[in-house]
């Protein structure tokens, strides 16, 4: 099967050695994604709801580049700095996935790469 690597164009992808997403056959896996805007800055500093929505928009863009859509998502993993904010994070996730209802996990972590990042999300998709 052919492999398609999808890049978001960030300078750290080749340095760290990863792709934003990888498609093999009808499977697409999206790497941990954060609320980085087109200018490279974090969107919604201090607001986990806004960051979750921006992160999901970034994931959607990677899925589209790989030939998938949000409807193809079967699994999400949310890494959050403060699990007490689960309702805000969950509300944003639900706005995108309430009709799709992928399997999901929300896990508190001690920190992400930048102290301004409050959430990081990975997804797996299967194109029907």
Coordinates of N, CA and C in Angstrom, one line a residue:
X1 N 0.8 -1.2 0.0 CA 0.0 0.0 0.0 C 0.9 1.2 0.0
X2 N 0.4 2.2 -0.7 CA 1.1 3.5 -0.8 C 1.0 4.2 0.5
X3 N 2.0 5.0 0.9 CA 2.0 5.8 2.1 C 2.0 7.3 1.7
X4 N 1.1 8.1 2.3 CA 1.1 9.5 2.0 C 1.4 10.2 3.3
X5 N 2.5 11.0 3.4 CA 2.8 11.9 4.5 C 2.2 13.3 4.2
X6 N 1.5 13.8 5.2 CA 0.9 15.1 5.1 C 1.7 16.1 6.0
X7 N 2.1 17.2 5.5 CA 2.8 18.2 6.3 C 2.0 19.4 6.5
X8 N 2.2 20.0 7.7 CA 1.5 21.3 7.9 C 2.5 22.5 7.5
X9 N 3.7 22.1 7.2 CA 4.7 23.1 6.8 C 5.5 23.7 7.9
X10 N 5.3 23.2 9.2 CA 6.0 23.8 10.3 C 7.5 23.4 10.2
X11 N 8.3 24.3 10.7 CA 9.8 24.0 10.6 C 10.2 22.8 11.5
X12 N 9.4 22.5 12.5 CA 9.9 21.4 13.4 C 9.6 20.0 12.9
X13 N 8.7 19.9 11.9 CA 8.4 18.5 11.4 C 9.7 17.8 10.9
X14 N 10.5 18.4 10.0 CA 11.7 17.6 9.6 C 12.7 17.5 10.7
X15 N 12.8 18.5 11.6 CA 13.8 18.4 12.7 C 13.4 17.2 13.7
X16 N 12.2 17.1 14.1 CA 11.7 16.1 15.0 C 11.6 14.8 14.2
X17 N 11.2 14.8 13.0 CA 11.1 13.6 12.1 C 9.7 13.1 12.2
X18 N 8.7 13.9 12.0 CA 7.3 13.4 12.0 C 6.5 14.1 10.9
X19 N 5.3 13.6 10.7 CA 4.3 14.2 9.7 C 3.1 14.6 10.5
X20 N 2.4 15.6 10.1 CA 1.2 16.1 10.7 C 0.2 14.9 10.6
X21 N 0.1 14.2 9.5 CA -0.7 13.1 9.3 C -0.1 12.1 8.4
X22 N -0.5 10.8 8.5 CA 0.0 9.8 7.6 C -1.2 9.0 7.2
X23 N -1.3 8.7 5.9 CA -2.3 7.9 5.3 C -1.7 6.7 4.7
X24 N -2.2 5.5 5.1 CA -1.8 4.2 4.4 C -3.1 3.5 4.1
X25 N -3.4 3.3 2.9 CA -4.7 2.7 2.5 C -5.8 3.6 2.9
X26 N -6.8 3.1 3.6 CA -7.9 3.9 4.1 C -7.8 4.4 5.5
X27 N -6.6 4.2 6.1 CA -6.3 4.7 7.5 C -5.6 6.0 7.5
X28 N -6.0 6.9 8.3 CA -5.3 8.2 8.5 C -5.1 8.4 9.9
X29 N -3.9 8.7 10.3 CA -3.5 9.0 11.7 C -3.0 10.4 11.7
X30 N -3.6 11.2 12.6 CA -3.1 12.6 12.7 C -2.3 12.7 14.0
X31 N -1.1 13.3 13.9 CA -0.2 13.5 15.1 C -0.9 14.4 16.1
X32 N -0.3 14.4 17.3 CA -0.7 15.4 18.3 C -0.7 16.8 17.7
X33 N -1.8 17.5 17.8 CA -2.1 18.8 17.2 C -2.5 19.8 18.2
X34 N -2.1 21.0 18.1 CA -2.4 22.0 19.1 C -3.1 23.2 18.4
X35 N -3.3 24.3 19.1 CA -4.1 25.4 18.6 C -3.2 26.4 17.9
X36 N -2.3 26.0 17.1 CA -1.4 26.9 16.4 C -2.2 27.5 15.2
X37 N -2.1 28.8 15.1 CA -2.8 29.5 14.0 C -1.9 29.6 12.8
X38 N -2.4 30.1 11.7 CA -1.7 30.2 10.4 C -0.4 31.0 10.5
X39 N -0.3 31.9 11.5 CA 0.9 32.7 11.7 C 1.9 32.0 12.6
X40 N 1.6 30.8 13.1 CA 2.5 30.0 13.9 C 2.3 30.3 15.4
X41 N 1.5 31.3 15.7 CA 1.2 31.6 17.2 C 0.0 30.8 17.7
X42 N 0.0 30.6 19.0 CA -1.1 29.9 19.7 C -2.3 30.8 19.7
X43 N -3.4 30.2 19.2 CA -4.7 30.8 19.2 C -5.4 30.6 20.6
X44 N -6.1 31.6 21.1 CA -6.8 31.4 22.3 C -6.0 31.2 23.6
X45 N -5.0 31.9 23.7 CA -4.1 31.8 24.9 C -5.0 32.0 26.2
X46 N -4.9 31.0 27.1 CA -5.7 31.1 28.3 C -7.1 30.6 28.2
X47 N -7.6 30.2 27.0 CA -9.0 29.8 26.8 C -9.0 28.4 26.2
X48 N -9.2 27.4 27.1 CA -9.1 26.0 26.6 C -10.2 25.6 25.6
X49 N -11.4 26.3 25.7 CA -12.5 26.0 24.7 C -12.0 26.5 23.3
X50 N -11.5 27.7 23.2 CA -11.1 28.2 21.9 C -9.9 27.4 21.4
X51 N -9.0 27.0 22.3 CA -7.9 26.2 21.8 C -8.3 24.8 21.3
X52 N -9.3 24.2 22.0 CA -9.8 23.0 21.5 C -10.4 23.1 20.1
X53 N -11.2 24.1 19.9 CA -11.9 24.3 18.6 C -10.8 24.6 17.5
X54 N -9.8 25.4 17.8 CA -8.7 25.7 16.8 C -7.9 24.4 16.5
X55 N -7.7 23.6 17.6 CA -7.0 22.3 17.4 C -7.8 21.4 16.4
X56 N -9.1 21.3 16.7 CA -9.9 20.5 15.8 C -10.0 21.0 14.4
X57 N -9.9 22.3 14.2 CA -9.9 22.9 12.8 C -8.6 22.5 12.2
X58 N -7.5 22.5 12.9 CA -6.2 22.1 12.4 C -6.2 20.7 12.0
X59 N -6.8 19.8 12.8 CA -6.9 18.4 12.5 C -7.8 18.2 11.3
X60 N -8.9 18.9 11.2 CA -9.7 18.8 10.0 C -8.9 19.1 8.7
X61 N -8.1 20.2 8.8 CA -7.3 20.5 7.6 C -6.3 19.4 7.2
X62 N -5.7 18.8 8.2 CA -4.8 17.6 7.9 C -5.6 16.5 7.3
X63 N -6.8 16.2 7.9 CA -7.6 15.1 7.3 C -7.9 15.3 5.9
X64 N -8.3 16.6 5.6 CA -8.7 16.9 4.2 C -7.5 16.7 3.3
X65 N -6.3 17.1 3.7 CA -5.1 16.9 2.9 C -4.9 15.5 2.6
X66 N -5.3 14.6 3.5 CA -5.1 13.2 3.4 C -6.3 12.5 2.7
X67 N -7.3 13.3 2.3 CA -8.4 12.7 1.6 C -9.5 12.2 2.5
X68 N -9.5 12.6 3.8 CA -10.5 12.2 4.8 C -11.3 13.4 5.2
X69 N -12.4 13.2 6.1 CA -13.1 14.2 6.7 C -13.3 13.9 8.2
X70 N -13.9 14.8 8.9 CA -14.1 14.6 10.3 C -15.1 13.4 10.5
X71 N -16.0 13.2 9.5 CA -16.9 12.0 9.6 C -16.2 10.7 9.6
X72 N -14.9 10.7 9.1 CA -14.2 9.4 9.1 C -13.4 9.1 10.4
X73 N -13.5 10.1 11.4 CA -12.7 9.9 12.6 C -13.4 8.8 13.5
X74 N -12.6 7.9 13.9 CA -13.0 6.8 14.8 C -12.5 6.9 16.2
X75 N -11.4 7.7 16.4 CA -10.8 7.8 17.7 C -10.2 9.1 17.9
X76 N -10.4 9.7 19.1 CA -9.7 11.0 19.4 C -9.0 10.7 20.8
X77 N -7.9 11.4 21.0 CA -7.2 11.4 22.2 C -6.9 12.8 22.6
X78 N -7.4 13.3 23.7 CA -7.2 14.6 24.2 C -6.3 14.6 25.4
X79 N -5.2 15.4 25.2 CA -4.2 15.5 26.3 C -4.4 17.0 26.8
X80 N -4.7 17.1 28.1 CA -5.1 18.4 28.6 C -4.2 18.7 29.8
X81 N -4.0 20.0 30.1 CA -3.2 20.4 31.2 C -4.0 20.4 32.5
X82 N -5.3 20.7 32.4 CA -6.1 20.8 33.6 C -7.4 20.0 33.4
X83 N -7.5 18.8 33.9 CA -8.7 18.0 33.7 C -9.9 18.7 34.3
X84 N -9.8 19.6 35.2 CA -10.9 20.3 35.8 C -11.7 21.1 34.7
X85 N -11.0 21.4 33.6 CA -11.6 22.1 32.5 C -12.3 21.2 31.5
X86 N -12.6 19.9 31.9 CA -13.1 18.9 31.0 C -14.4 19.3 30.3
X87 N -15.3 20.1 31.0 CA -16.5 20.5 30.5 C -16.4 21.4 29.3
X88 N -15.4 22.4 29.4 CA -15.2 23.3 28.3 C -14.6 22.6 27.1
X89 N -13.6 21.7 27.4 CA -13.0 20.9 26.3 C -14.0 20.0 25.7
X90 N -14.8 19.3 26.5 CA -15.8 18.4 26.0 C -16.9 19.1 25.2
X91 N -17.2 20.3 25.6 CA -18.2 21.1 24.8 C -17.7 21.3 23.4
X92 N -16.5 21.8 23.3 CA -15.9 22.0 22.0 C -15.8 20.7 21.2
X93 N -15.3 19.7 21.8 CA -15.3 18.4 21.1 C -16.6 17.9 20.7
X94 N -17.6 18.1 21.5 CA -19.0 17.7 21.2 C -19.6 18.5 20.1
X95 N -19.2 19.8 20.0 CA -19.7 20.6 18.8 C -19.3 20.1 17.5
X96 N -18.1 19.5 17.5 CA -17.6 18.9 16.2 C -18.0 17.4 16.1
X97 N -18.0 16.7 17.1 CA -18.2 15.2 17.0 C -19.5 14.6 17.6
X98 N -20.5 15.5 18.0 CA -21.7 14.9 18.6 C -22.4 13.9 17.7
X99 N -22.4 14.2 16.4 CA -23.1 13.2 15.5 C -22.2 12.1 15.1
X100 N -20.9 12.2 15.2 CA -20.0 11.2 14.7 C -19.7 10.2 15.9
X101 N -19.5 10.8 17.1 CA -19.2 10.0 18.3 C -18.1 9.0 18.2
X102 N -16.9 9.5 17.9 CA -15.7 8.5 17.9 C -15.4 8.1 19.3
X103 N -14.7 7.0 19.4 CA -14.1 6.6 20.7 C -13.2 7.7 21.1
X104 N -13.1 7.9 22.4 CA -12.2 9.0 22.9 C -11.6 8.8 24.3
X105 N -10.6 9.5 24.5 CA -9.9 9.6 25.8 C -9.6 11.0 26.1
X106 N -9.7 11.4 27.4 CA -9.2 12.7 27.8 C -8.2 12.5 29.0
X107 N -7.0 12.9 28.8 CA -5.9 12.5 29.8 C -5.2 13.8 30.2
X108 N -5.1 14.0 31.5 CA -4.4 15.1 32.0 C -2.9 14.8 32.0
X109 N -2.1 15.8 31.5 CA -0.6 15.7 31.4 C -0.1 16.9 32.2
X110 N 1.2 16.8 32.6 CA 1.8 17.8 33.4 C 2.1 19.1 32.6
X111 N 2.5 18.9 31.3 CA 2.7 20.1 30.5 C 2.8 19.6 29.0
X112 N 2.7 20.6 28.2 CA 2.9 20.4 26.7 C 4.2 21.2 26.3
X113 N 4.5 21.2 25.1 CA 5.7 21.8 24.6 C 5.8 23.3 25.0
X114 N 4.7 24.0 24.9 CA 4.7 25.5 25.2 C 3.7 25.6 26.4
X115 N 4.1 26.5 27.3 CA 3.2 26.8 28.5 C 1.9 27.4 28.0
X116 N 1.8 28.0 26.8 CA 0.6 28.6 26.3 C -0.4 27.5 25.8
X117 N 0.1 26.3 25.6 CA -0.8 25.2 25.0 C -1.5 24.6 26.2
X118 N -2.8 24.5 26.0 CA -3.6 23.9 27.1 C -4.2 22.5 26.7
X119 N -4.2 22.2 25.4 CA -4.7 20.9 24.9 C -3.9 20.5 23.7
X120 N -3.8 19.2 23.5 CA -3.2 18.6 22.3 C -4.1 17.4 22.0
X121 N -4.4 17.2 20.7 CA -5.3 16.2 20.3 C -4.7 15.4 19.1
X122 N -4.9 14.0 19.2 CA -4.6 13.1 18.2 C -5.9 12.5 17.7
X123 N -5.9 12.1 16.4 CA -7.1 11.4 15.9 C -6.7 10.3 14.9
X124 N -7.5 9.3 14.9 CA -7.4 8.2 13.9 C -8.7 8.2 13.1
X125 N -8.5 8.0 11.8 CA -9.7 8.0 10.9 C -9.6 6.8 9.9
X126 N -10.8 6.3 9.6 CA -10.9 5.2 8.6 C -11.8 5.7 7.5
X127 N -11.3 5.8 6.3 CA -12.1 6.3 5.2 C -12.9 5.2 4.6
X128 N -14.2 5.4 4.6 CA -15.2 4.4 4.2 C -15.2 4.3 2.6

